[in-house]
PDB file of C-alpha atoms in Angstrom:
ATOM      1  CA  UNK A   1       0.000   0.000   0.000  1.00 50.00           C
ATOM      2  CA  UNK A   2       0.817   3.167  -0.687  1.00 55.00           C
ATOM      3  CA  UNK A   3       0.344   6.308   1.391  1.00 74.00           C
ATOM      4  CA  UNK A   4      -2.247   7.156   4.043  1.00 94.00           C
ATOM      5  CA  UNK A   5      -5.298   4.803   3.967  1.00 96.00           C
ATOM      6  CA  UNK A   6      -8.861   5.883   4.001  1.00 98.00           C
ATOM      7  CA  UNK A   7     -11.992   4.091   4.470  1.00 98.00           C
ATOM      8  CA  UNK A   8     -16.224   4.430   4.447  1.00 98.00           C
ATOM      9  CA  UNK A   9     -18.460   2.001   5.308  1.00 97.00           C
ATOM     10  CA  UNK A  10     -21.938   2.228   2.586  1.00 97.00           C
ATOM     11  CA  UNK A  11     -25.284   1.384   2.836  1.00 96.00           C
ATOM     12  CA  UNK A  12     -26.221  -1.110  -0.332  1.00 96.00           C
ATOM     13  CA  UNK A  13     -29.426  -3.580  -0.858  1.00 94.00           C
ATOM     14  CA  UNK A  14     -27.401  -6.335   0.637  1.00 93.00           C
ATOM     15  CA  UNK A  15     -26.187  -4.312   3.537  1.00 93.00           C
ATOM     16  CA  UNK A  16     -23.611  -2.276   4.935  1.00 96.00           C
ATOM     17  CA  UNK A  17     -20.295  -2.629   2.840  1.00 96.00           C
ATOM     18  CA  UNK A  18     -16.964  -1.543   3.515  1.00 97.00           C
ATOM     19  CA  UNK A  19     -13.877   0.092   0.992  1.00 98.00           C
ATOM     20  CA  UNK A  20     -10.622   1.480   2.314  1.00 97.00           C
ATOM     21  CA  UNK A  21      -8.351   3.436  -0.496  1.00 98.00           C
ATOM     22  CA  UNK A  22      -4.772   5.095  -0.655  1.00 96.00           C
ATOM     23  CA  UNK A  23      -3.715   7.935  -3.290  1.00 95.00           C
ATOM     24  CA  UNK A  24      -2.948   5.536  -5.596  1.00 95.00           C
ATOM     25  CA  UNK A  25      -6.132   2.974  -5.332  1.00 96.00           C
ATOM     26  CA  UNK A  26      -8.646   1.049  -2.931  1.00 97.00           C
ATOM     27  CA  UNK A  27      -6.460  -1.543  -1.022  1.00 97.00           C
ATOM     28  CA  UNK A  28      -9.662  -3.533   0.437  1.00 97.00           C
ATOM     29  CA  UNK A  29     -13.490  -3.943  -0.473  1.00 97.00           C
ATOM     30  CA  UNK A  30     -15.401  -5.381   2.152  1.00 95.00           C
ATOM     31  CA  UNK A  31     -18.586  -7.464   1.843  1.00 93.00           C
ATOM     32  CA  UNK A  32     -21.660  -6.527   3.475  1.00 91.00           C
ATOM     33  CA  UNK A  33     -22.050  -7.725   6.928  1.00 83.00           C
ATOM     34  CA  UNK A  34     -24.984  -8.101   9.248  1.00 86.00           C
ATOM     35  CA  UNK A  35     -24.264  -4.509  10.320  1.00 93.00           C
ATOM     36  CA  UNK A  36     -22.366  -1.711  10.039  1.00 95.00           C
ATOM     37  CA  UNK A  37     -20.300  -1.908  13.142  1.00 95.00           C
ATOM     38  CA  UNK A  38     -19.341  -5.810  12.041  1.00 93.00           C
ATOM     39  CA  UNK A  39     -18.369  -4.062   8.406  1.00 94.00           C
ATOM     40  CA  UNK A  40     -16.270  -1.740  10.000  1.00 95.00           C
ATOM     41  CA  UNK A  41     -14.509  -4.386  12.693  1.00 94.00           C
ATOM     42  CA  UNK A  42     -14.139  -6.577   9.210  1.00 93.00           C
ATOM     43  CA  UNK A  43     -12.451  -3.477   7.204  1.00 94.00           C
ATOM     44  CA  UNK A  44     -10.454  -2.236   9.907  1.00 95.00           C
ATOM     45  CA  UNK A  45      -9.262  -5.843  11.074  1.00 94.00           C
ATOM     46  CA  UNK A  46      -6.792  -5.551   8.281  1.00 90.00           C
ATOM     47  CA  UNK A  47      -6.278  -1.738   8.111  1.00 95.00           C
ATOM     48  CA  UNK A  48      -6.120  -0.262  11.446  1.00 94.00           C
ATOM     49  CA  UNK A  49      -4.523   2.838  10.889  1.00 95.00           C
ATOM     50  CA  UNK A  50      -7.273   3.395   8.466  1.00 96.00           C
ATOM     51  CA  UNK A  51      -8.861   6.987   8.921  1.00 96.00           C
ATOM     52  CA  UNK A  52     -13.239   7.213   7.738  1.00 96.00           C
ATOM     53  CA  UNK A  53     -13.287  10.232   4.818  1.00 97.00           C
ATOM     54  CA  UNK A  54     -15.265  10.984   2.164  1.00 96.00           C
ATOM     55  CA  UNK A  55     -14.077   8.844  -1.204  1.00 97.00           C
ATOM     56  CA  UNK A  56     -12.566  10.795  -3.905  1.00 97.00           C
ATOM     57  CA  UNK A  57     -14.358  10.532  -7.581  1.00 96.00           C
ATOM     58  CA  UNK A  58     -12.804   6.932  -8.549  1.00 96.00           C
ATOM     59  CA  UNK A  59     -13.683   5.166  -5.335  1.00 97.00           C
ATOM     60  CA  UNK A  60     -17.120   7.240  -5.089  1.00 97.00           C
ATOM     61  CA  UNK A  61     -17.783   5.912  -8.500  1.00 97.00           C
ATOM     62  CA  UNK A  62     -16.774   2.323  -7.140  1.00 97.00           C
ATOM     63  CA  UNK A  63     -19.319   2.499  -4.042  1.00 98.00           C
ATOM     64  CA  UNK A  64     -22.143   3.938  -6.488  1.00 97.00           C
ATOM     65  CA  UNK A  65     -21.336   0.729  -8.492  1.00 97.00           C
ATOM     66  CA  UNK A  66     -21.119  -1.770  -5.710  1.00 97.00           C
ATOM     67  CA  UNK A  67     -25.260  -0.111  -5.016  1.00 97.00           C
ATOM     68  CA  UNK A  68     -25.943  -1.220  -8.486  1.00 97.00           C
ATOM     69  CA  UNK A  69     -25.104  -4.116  -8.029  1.00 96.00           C
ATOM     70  CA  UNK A  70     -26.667  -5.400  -4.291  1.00 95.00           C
ATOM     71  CA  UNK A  71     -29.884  -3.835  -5.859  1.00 95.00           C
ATOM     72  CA  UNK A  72     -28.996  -6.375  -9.314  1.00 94.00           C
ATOM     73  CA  UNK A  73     -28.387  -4.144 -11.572  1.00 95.00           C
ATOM     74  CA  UNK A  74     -25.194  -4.606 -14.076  1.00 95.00           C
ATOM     75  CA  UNK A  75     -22.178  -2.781 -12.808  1.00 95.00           C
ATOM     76  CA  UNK A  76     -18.432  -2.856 -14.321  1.00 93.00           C
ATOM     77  CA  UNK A  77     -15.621  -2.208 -11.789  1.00 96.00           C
ATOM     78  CA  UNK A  78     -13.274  -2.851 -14.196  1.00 93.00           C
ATOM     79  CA  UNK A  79     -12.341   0.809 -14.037  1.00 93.00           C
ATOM     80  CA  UNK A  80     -11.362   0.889 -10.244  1.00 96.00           C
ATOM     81  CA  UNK A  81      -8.313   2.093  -9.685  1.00 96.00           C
ATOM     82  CA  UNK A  82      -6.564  -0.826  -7.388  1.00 97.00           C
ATOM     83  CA  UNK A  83      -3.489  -0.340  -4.633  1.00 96.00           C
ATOM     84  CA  UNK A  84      -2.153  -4.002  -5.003  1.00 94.00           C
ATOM     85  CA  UNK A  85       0.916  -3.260  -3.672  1.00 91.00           C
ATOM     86  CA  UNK A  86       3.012  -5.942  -2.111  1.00 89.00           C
ATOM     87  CA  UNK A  87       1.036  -9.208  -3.850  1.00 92.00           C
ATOM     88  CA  UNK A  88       3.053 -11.297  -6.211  1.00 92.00           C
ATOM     89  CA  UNK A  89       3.300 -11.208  -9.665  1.00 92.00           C
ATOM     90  CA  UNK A  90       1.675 -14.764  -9.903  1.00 91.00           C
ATOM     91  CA  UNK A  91      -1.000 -13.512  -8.003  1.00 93.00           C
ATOM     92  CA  UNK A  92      -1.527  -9.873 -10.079  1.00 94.00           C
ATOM     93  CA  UNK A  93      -2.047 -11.904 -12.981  1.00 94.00           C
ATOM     94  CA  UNK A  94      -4.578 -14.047 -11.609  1.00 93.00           C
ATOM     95  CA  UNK A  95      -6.311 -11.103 -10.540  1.00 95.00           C
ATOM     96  CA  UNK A  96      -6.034  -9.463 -13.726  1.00 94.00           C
ATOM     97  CA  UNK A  97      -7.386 -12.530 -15.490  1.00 94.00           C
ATOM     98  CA  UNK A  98     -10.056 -12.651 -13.121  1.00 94.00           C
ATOM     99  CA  UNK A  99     -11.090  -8.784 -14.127  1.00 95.00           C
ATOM    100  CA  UNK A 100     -12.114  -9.987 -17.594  1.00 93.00           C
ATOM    101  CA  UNK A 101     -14.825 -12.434 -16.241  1.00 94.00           C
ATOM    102  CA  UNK A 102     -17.629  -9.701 -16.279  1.00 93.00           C
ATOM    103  CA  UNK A 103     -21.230 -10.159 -15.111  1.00 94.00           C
ATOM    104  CA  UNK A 104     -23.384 -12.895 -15.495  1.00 92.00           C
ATOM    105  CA  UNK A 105     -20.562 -14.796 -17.139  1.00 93.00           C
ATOM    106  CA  UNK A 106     -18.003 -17.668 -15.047  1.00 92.00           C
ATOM    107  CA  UNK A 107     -15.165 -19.636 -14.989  1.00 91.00           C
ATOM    108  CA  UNK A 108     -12.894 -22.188 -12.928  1.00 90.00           C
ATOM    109  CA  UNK A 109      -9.848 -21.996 -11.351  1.00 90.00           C
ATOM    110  CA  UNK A 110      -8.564 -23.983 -13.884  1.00 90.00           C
ATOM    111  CA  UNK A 111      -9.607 -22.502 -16.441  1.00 91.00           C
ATOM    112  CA  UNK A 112      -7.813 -19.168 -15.091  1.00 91.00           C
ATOM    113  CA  UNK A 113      -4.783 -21.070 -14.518  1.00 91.00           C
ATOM    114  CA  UNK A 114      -4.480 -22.370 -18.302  1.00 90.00           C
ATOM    115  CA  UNK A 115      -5.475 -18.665 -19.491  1.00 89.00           C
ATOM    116  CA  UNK A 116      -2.307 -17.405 -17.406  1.00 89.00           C
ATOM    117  CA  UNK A 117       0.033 -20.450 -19.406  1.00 88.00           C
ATOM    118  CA  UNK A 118       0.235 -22.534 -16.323  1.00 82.00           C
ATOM    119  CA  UNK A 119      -1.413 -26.049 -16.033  1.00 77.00           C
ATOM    120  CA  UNK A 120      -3.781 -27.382 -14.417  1.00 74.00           C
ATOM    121  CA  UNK A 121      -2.008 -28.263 -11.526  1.00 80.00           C
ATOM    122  CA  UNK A 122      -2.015 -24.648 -10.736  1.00 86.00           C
ATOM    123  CA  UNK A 123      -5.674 -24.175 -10.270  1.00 87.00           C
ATOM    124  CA  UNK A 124      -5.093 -24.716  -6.359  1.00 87.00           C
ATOM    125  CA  UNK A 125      -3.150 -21.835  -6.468  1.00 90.00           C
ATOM    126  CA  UNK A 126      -5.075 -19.875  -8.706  1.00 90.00           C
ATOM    127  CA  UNK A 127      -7.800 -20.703  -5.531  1.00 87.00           C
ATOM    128  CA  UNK A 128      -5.432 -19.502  -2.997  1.00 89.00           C
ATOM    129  CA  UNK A 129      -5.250 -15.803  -4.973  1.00 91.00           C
ATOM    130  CA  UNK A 130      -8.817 -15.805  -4.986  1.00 89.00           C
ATOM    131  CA  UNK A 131      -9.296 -16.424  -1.142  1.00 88.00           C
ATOM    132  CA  UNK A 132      -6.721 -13.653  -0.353  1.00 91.00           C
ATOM    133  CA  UNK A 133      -8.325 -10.991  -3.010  1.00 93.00           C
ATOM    134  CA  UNK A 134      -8.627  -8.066  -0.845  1.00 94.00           C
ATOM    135  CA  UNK A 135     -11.153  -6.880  -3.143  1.00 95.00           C
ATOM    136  CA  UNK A 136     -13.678  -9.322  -3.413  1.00 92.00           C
ATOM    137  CA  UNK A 137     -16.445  -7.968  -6.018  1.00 95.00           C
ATOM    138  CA  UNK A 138     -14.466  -5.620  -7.708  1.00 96.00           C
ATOM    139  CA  UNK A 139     -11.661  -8.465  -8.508  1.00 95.00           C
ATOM    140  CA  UNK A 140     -14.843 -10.840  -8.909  1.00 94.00           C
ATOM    141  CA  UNK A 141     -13.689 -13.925  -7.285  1.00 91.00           C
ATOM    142  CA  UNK A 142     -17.155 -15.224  -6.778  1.00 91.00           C
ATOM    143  CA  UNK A 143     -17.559 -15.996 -10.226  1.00 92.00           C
ATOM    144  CA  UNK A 144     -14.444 -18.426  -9.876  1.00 90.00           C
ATOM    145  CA  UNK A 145     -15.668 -21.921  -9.750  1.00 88.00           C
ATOM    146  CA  UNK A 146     -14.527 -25.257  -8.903  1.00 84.00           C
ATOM    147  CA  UNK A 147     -13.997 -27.708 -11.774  1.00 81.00           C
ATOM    148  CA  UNK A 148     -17.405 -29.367 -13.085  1.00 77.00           C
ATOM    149  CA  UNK A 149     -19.174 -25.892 -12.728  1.00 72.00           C
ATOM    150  CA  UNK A 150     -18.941 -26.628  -8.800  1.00 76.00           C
ATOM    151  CA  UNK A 151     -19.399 -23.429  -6.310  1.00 80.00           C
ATOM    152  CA  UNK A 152     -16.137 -24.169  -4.867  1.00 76.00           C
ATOM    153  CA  UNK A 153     -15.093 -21.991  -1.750  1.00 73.00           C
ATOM    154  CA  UNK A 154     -15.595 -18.407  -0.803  1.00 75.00           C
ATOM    155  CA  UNK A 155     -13.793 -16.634   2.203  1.00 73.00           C
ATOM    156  CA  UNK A 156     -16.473 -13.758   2.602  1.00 74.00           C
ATOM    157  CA  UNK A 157     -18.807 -13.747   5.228  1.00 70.00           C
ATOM    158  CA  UNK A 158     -21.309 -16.152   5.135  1.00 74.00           C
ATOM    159  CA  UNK A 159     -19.291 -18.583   2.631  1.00 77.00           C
ATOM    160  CA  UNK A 160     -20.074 -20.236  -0.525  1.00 79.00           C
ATOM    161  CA  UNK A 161     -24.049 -18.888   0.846  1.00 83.00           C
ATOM    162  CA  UNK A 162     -22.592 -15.553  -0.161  1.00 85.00           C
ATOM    163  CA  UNK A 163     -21.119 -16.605  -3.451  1.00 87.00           C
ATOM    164  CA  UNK A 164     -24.474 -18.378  -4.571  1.00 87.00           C
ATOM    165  CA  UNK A 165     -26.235 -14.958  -3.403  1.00 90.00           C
ATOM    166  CA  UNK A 166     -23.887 -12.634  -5.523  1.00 91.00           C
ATOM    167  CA  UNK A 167     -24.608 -15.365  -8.425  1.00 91.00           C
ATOM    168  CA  UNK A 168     -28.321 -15.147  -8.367  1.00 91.00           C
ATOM    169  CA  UNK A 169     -27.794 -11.216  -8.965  1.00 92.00           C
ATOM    170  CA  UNK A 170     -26.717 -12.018 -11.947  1.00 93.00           C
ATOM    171  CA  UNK A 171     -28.943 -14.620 -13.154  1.00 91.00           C
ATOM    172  CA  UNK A 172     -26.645 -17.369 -12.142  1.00 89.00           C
ATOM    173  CA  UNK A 173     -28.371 -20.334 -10.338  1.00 81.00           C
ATOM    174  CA  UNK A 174     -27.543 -23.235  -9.376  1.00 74.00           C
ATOM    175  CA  UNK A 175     -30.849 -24.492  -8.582  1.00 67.00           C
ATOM    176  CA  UNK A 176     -31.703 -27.872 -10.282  1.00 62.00           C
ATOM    177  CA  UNK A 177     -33.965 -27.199 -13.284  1.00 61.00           C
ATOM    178  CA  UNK A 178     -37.535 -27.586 -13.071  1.00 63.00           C
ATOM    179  CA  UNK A 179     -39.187 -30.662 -14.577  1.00 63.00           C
ATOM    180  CA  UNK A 180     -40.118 -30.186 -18.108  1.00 62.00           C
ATOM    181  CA  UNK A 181     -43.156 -32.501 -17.542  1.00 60.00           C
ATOM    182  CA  UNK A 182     -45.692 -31.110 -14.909  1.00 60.00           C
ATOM    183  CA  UNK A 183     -47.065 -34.411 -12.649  1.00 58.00           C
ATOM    184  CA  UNK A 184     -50.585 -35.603 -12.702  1.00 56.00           C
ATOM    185  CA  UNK A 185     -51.192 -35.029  -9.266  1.00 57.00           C
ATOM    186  CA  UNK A 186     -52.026 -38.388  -8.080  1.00 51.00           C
TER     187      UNK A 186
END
């Protein structure tokens, strides 16, 4: 990270979020919590010295987005000006690859790991960037799946839950699909 670190904790559809932000970019997006105190305990867990200010135009633009999208409308943070500072270079690629995967659309963590030249063998660790993404929604790791389409894991609050939550926003279910026939009744 780079220079003093700011935060604000938002109101959106699916509840109180968190984003924290340096000169250069937001360092951490937080996913909504029960309430806004546990937000700000999550947010602040990893950025202490974090000070609460009012969010210059690029992360405003980011919080207006993350609204959009609780309430399930489209939004594109692909725009968001990041502060990745001290993750490898393994890892900045996976999140960059990870970037392009824009709503309503998936992929695996194999799938990411052949994109990036690597084999499949590095899927696991193409799953270990996306459980440390400090930036979960805007660096969409939710739409990261196991192989065979599977939800896989998710490190947010409330867990894969979560993950199948942020799907359905986008039209994504995993629900089995309804019979085609319609029984008799009896």
């Amino acid at each position: 990270m780079t220079g003093k670190t700011h935060y604000l904790i938002f109101d959106t559809a699916g509840g109180p979020c968190g984003i924290a932000w340096t000169a250069a970019g937001v360092v951490r997006f937080q996913l909504p919590g029960e309430d806004a105190a546990t937000t700000r305990r999550l947010l602040l867990r990893h950025l202490p010295e974090a000070e609460a200010a009012e969010p210059p135009p690029a992360v405003a633009r980011a919080v207006a987005a993350a609204q959009r999208y609780f309430a399930g409308e489209e939004a594109d943070f692909t725009d968001v000006p990041l502060d990745l500072a001290g993750q490898s270079a393994f890892f900045m690629s996976v999140y960059d690859a990870a970037r392009r995967v824009h709503w309503g659309e998936t992929t695996t963590y194999g799938t990411l790991a052949r994109d990036l030249g690597a084999g499949p063998e590095m899927a696991r660790e193409v799953g270990q960037a996306m459980a440390k993404n400090p930036v979960a929604l805007i660096i969409p790791c939710h739409r990261v799946l196991a192989a065979g389409g599977k939800v896989g894991g998710f490190s947010a609050p409330g867990g894969a839950s979560s993950k199948l939550k942020m799907l359905a926003l986008e039209g994504i279910s995993f629900d089995p699909p309804a019979p085609a026939q319609q029984s008799f009744g009896f």
